[in-house]
Short mmCIF file of C-alpha atoms in Angstrom, two decimals:
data_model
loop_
_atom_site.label_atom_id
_atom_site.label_comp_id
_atom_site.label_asym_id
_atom_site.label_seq_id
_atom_site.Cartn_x
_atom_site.Cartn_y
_atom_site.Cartn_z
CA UNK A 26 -33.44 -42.67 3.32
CA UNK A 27 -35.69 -40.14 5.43
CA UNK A 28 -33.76 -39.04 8.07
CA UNK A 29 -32.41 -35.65 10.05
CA UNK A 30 -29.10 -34.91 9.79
CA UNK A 31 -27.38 -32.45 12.40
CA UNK A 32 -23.46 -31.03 12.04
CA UNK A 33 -21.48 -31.03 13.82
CA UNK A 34 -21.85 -34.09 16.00
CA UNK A 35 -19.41 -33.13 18.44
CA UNK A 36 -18.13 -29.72 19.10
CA UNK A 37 -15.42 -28.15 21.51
CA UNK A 38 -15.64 -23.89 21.92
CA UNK A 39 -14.55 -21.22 24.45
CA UNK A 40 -17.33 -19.13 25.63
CA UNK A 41 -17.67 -16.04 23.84
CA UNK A 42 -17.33 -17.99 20.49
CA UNK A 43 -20.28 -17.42 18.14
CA UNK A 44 -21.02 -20.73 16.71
CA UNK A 45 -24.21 -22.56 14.53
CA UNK A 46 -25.43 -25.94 14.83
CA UNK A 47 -27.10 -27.17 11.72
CA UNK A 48 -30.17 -29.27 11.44
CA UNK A 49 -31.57 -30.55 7.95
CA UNK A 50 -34.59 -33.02 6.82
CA UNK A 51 -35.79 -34.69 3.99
CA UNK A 52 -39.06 -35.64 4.58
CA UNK A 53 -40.53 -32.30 4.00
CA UNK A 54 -41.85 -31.85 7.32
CA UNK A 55 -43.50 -28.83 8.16
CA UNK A 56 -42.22 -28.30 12.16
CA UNK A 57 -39.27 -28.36 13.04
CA UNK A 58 -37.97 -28.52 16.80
CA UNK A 59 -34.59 -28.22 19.07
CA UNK A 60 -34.37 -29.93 21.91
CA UNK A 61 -31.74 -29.96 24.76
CA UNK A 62 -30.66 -33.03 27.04
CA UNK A 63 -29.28 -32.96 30.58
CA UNK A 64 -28.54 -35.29 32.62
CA UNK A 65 -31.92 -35.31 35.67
CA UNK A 66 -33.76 -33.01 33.27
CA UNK A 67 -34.66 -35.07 30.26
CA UNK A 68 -34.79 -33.17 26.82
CA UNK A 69 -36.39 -29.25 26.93
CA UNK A 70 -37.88 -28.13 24.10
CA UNK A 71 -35.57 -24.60 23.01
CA UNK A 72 -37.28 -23.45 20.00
CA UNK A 73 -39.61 -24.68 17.51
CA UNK A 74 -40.97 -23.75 13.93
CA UNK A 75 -44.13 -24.57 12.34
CA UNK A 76 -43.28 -23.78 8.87
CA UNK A 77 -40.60 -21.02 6.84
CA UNK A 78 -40.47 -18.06 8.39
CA UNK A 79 -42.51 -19.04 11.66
CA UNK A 80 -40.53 -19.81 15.07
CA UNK A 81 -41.24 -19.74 18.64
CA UNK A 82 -39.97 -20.32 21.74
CA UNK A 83 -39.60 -23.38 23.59
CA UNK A 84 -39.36 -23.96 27.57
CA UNK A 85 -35.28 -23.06 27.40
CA UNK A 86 -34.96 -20.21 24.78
CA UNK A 87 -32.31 -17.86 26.59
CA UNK A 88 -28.76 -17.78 25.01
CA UNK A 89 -30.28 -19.29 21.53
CA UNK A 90 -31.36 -18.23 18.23
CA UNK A 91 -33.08 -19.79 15.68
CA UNK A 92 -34.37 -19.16 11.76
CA UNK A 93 -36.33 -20.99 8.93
CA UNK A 94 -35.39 -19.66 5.88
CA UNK A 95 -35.95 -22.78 3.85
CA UNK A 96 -38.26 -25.36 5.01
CA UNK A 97 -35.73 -28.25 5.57
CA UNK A 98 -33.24 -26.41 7.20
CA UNK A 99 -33.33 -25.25 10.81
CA UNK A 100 -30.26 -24.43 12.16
CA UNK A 101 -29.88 -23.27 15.85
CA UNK A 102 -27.69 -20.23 16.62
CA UNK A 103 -25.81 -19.39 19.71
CA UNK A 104 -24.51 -15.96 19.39
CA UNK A 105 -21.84 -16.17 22.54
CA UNK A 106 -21.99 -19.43 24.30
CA UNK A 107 -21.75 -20.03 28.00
CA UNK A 108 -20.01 -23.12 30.34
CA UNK A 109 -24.43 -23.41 31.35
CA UNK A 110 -25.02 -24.29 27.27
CA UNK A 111 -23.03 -27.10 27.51
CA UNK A 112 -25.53 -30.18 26.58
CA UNK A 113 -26.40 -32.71 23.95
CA UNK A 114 -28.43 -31.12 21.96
CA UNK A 115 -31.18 -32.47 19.50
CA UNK A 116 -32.98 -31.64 16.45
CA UNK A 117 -36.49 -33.05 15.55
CA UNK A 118 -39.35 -33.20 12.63
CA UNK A 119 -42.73 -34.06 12.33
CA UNK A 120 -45.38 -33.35 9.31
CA UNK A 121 -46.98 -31.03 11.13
CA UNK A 122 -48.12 -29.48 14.29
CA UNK A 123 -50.64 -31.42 16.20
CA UNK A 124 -54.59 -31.68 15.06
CA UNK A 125 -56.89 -31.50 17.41
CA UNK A 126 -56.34 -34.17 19.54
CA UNK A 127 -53.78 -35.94 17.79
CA UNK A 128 -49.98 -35.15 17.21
CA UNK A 129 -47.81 -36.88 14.57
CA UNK A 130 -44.42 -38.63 15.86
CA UNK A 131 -41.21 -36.89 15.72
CA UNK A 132 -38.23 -37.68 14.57
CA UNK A 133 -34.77 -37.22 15.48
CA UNK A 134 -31.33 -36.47 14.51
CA UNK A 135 -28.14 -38.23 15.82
CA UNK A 136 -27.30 -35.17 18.41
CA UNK A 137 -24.98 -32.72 18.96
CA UNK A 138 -22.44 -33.07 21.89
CA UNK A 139 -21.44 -29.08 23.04
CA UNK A 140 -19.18 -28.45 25.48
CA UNK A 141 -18.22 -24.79 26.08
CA UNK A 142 -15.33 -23.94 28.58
CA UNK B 8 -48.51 -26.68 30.60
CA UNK B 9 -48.51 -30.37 30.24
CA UNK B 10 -45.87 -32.50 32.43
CA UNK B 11 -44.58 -36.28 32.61
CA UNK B 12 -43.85 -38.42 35.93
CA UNK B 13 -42.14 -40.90 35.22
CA UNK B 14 -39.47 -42.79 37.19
CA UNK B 15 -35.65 -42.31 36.66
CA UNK B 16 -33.70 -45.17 37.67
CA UNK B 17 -31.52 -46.90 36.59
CA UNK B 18 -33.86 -49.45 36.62
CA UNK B 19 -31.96 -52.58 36.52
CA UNK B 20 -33.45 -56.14 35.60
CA UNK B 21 -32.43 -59.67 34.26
CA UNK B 22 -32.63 -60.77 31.23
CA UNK B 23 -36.08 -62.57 30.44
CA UNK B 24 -37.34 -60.26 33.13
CA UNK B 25 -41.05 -58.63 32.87
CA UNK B 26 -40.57 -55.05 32.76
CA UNK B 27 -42.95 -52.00 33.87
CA UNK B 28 -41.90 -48.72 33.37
CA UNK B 29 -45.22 -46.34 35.06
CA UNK B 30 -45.69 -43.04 32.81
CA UNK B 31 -48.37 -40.31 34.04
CA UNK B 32 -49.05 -37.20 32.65
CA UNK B 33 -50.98 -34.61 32.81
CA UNK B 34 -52.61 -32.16 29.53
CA UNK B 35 -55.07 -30.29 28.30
CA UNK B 36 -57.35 -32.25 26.64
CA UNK B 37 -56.83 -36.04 25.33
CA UNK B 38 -53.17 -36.27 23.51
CA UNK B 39 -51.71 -38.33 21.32
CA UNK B 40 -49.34 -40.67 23.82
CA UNK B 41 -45.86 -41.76 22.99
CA UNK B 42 -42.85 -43.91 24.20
CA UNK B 43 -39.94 -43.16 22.49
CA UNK B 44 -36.01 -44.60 23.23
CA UNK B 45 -32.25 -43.55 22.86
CA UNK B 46 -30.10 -46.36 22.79
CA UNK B 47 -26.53 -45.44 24.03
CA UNK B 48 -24.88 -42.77 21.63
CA UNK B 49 -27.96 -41.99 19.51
CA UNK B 50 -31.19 -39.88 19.07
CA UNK B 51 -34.58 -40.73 20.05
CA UNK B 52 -36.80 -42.69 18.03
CA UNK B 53 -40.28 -43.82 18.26
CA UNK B 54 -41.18 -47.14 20.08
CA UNK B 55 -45.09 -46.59 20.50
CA UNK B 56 -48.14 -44.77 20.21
CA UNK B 57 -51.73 -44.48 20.88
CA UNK B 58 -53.92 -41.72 20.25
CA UNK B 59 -57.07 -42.17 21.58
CA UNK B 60 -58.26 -43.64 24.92
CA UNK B 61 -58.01 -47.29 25.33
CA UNK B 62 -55.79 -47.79 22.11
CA UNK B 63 -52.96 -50.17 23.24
CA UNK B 64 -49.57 -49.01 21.19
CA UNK B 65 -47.75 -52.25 20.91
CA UNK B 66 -43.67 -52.75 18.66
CA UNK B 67 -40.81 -54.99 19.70
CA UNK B 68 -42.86 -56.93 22.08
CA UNK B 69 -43.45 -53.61 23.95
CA UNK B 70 -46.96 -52.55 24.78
CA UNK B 71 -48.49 -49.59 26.62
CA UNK B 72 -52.11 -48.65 27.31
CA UNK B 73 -53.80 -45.57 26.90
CA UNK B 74 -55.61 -44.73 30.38
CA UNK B 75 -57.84 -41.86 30.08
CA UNK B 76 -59.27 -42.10 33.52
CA UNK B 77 -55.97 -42.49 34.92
CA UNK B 78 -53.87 -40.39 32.90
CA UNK B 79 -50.86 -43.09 32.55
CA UNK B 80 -49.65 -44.67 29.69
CA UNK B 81 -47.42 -47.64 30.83
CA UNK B 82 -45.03 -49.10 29.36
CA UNK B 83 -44.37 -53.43 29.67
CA UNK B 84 -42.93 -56.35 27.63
CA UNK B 85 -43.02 -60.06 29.07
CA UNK B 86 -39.26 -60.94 28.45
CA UNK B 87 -36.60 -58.14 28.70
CA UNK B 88 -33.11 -58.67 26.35
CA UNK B 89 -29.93 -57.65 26.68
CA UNK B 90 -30.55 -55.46 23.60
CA UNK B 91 -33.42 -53.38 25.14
CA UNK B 92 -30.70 -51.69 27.79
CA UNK B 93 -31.81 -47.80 26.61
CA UNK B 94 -33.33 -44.76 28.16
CA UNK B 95 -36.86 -44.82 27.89
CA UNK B 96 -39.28 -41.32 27.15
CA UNK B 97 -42.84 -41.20 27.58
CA UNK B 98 -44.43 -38.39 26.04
CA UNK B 99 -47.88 -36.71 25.44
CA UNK B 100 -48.41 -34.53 22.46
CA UNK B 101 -49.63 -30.81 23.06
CA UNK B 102 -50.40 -27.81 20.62
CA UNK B 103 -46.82 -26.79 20.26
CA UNK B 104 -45.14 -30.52 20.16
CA UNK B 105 -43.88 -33.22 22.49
CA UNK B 106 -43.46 -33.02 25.97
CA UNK B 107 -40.85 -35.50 27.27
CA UNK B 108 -40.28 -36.71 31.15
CA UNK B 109 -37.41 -37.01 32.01
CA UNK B 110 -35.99 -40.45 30.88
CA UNK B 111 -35.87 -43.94 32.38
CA UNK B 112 -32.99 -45.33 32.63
CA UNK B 113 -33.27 -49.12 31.76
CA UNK B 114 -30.00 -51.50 32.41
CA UNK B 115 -30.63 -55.55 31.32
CA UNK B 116 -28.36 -57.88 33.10
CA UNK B 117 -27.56 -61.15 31.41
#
């Protein structure tokens, strides 16, 4: 089944605690994104990759890190969480980044609850 | 960058209801558009698409119209269910991805 898995699905931490949230797909997709989603702010793009060893920054990059060392892995990184990170956060994968004019759906993992005290 | 108005509710209707949730946008160019939804507890996932002017995106009796000279992409079915209480995403497509508004918040009363 094509899908995106993301691990943990729910996590509890104390701010300071270095912690990873992983993202995989198996469709082979090319980009890779992380999205966050607040409540009255809808989901913010945090960092995205376009293929191994590419990333960039998203709308909400501060307090994350990111690699692509394998192309169907993308886990997010945050190196010492704060109470502000706490979110539901959300993986995504498409083919490929947009052609001109037209952009290739997305798809999405189950989510990641965080809550950080 | 490119940005999404779209309304936030909860928008709450009864069931066999017609529904219109209003989705403009702005972006460089002419994107693809896109409507996705989270039902309660999951991820997103794709309802609709259109990727050219005047394409009509159309699944589960929803349908949405591609308005170039109006930038909007607006989402309708005739006859609202139970089952289609969700949150609601419209969506352009830009150079580095998706950009999402902010959700609409869609409550069916039976």
């Amino acid at each position: 089944e094509a899908q995106v898995t993301q691990n943990p699905r729910y996590l509890i931490t104390v701010t300071g605690k270095k912690l990873t949230v992983t993202c995989s797909q198996n469709m082979n997709h090319e980009y890779m994104s992380w999205y966050r989603q607040d409540p009255g702010l809808g989901l913010r793009q945090i960092y995205y990759s376009m293929n191994v060893e590419v990333t960039d920054k998203g709308d909400v990059p501060e307090g994350y890190k990111v690699s692509r060392k394998e192309k169907r892995n993308f886990p997010l990184i945050l190196e010492s969480p704060s109470p502000n990170q706490t979110s539901l956060y959300f993986c995504a994968s498409s083919l490929s980044l947009p052609l001109t004019g037209y952009s290739y759906e997305q798809y999405f993992g189950p989510g990641t609850r965080l809550t950080v005290t | 960058g490119d940005s999404v108005t779209q309304m936030e509710g909860p928008v709450t209707l009864s069931e066999e209801a017609f529904l219109t949730i209003n989705c403009t946008y702005t972006a460089t160019g002419y994107p693809s558009l896109f409507w996705y939804v989270q039902y309660p507890g999951e991820g997103l996932q794709l309802l609709l698409k259109a990727t050219k002017a005047d394409d009509k995106g159309s699944n589960k009796g929803f349908e949405a119209t591609y308005r170039k000279e109006t930038t909007s992409f607006h989402l309708e079915k005739g006859s609202v269910q139970v089952s289609d209480s969700a949150v609601y995403f419209c969506a352009p497509g830009g150079a580095d991805g998706l950009t999402f508004g902010k959700g609409t918040h869609l409550i069916i009363q039976p």
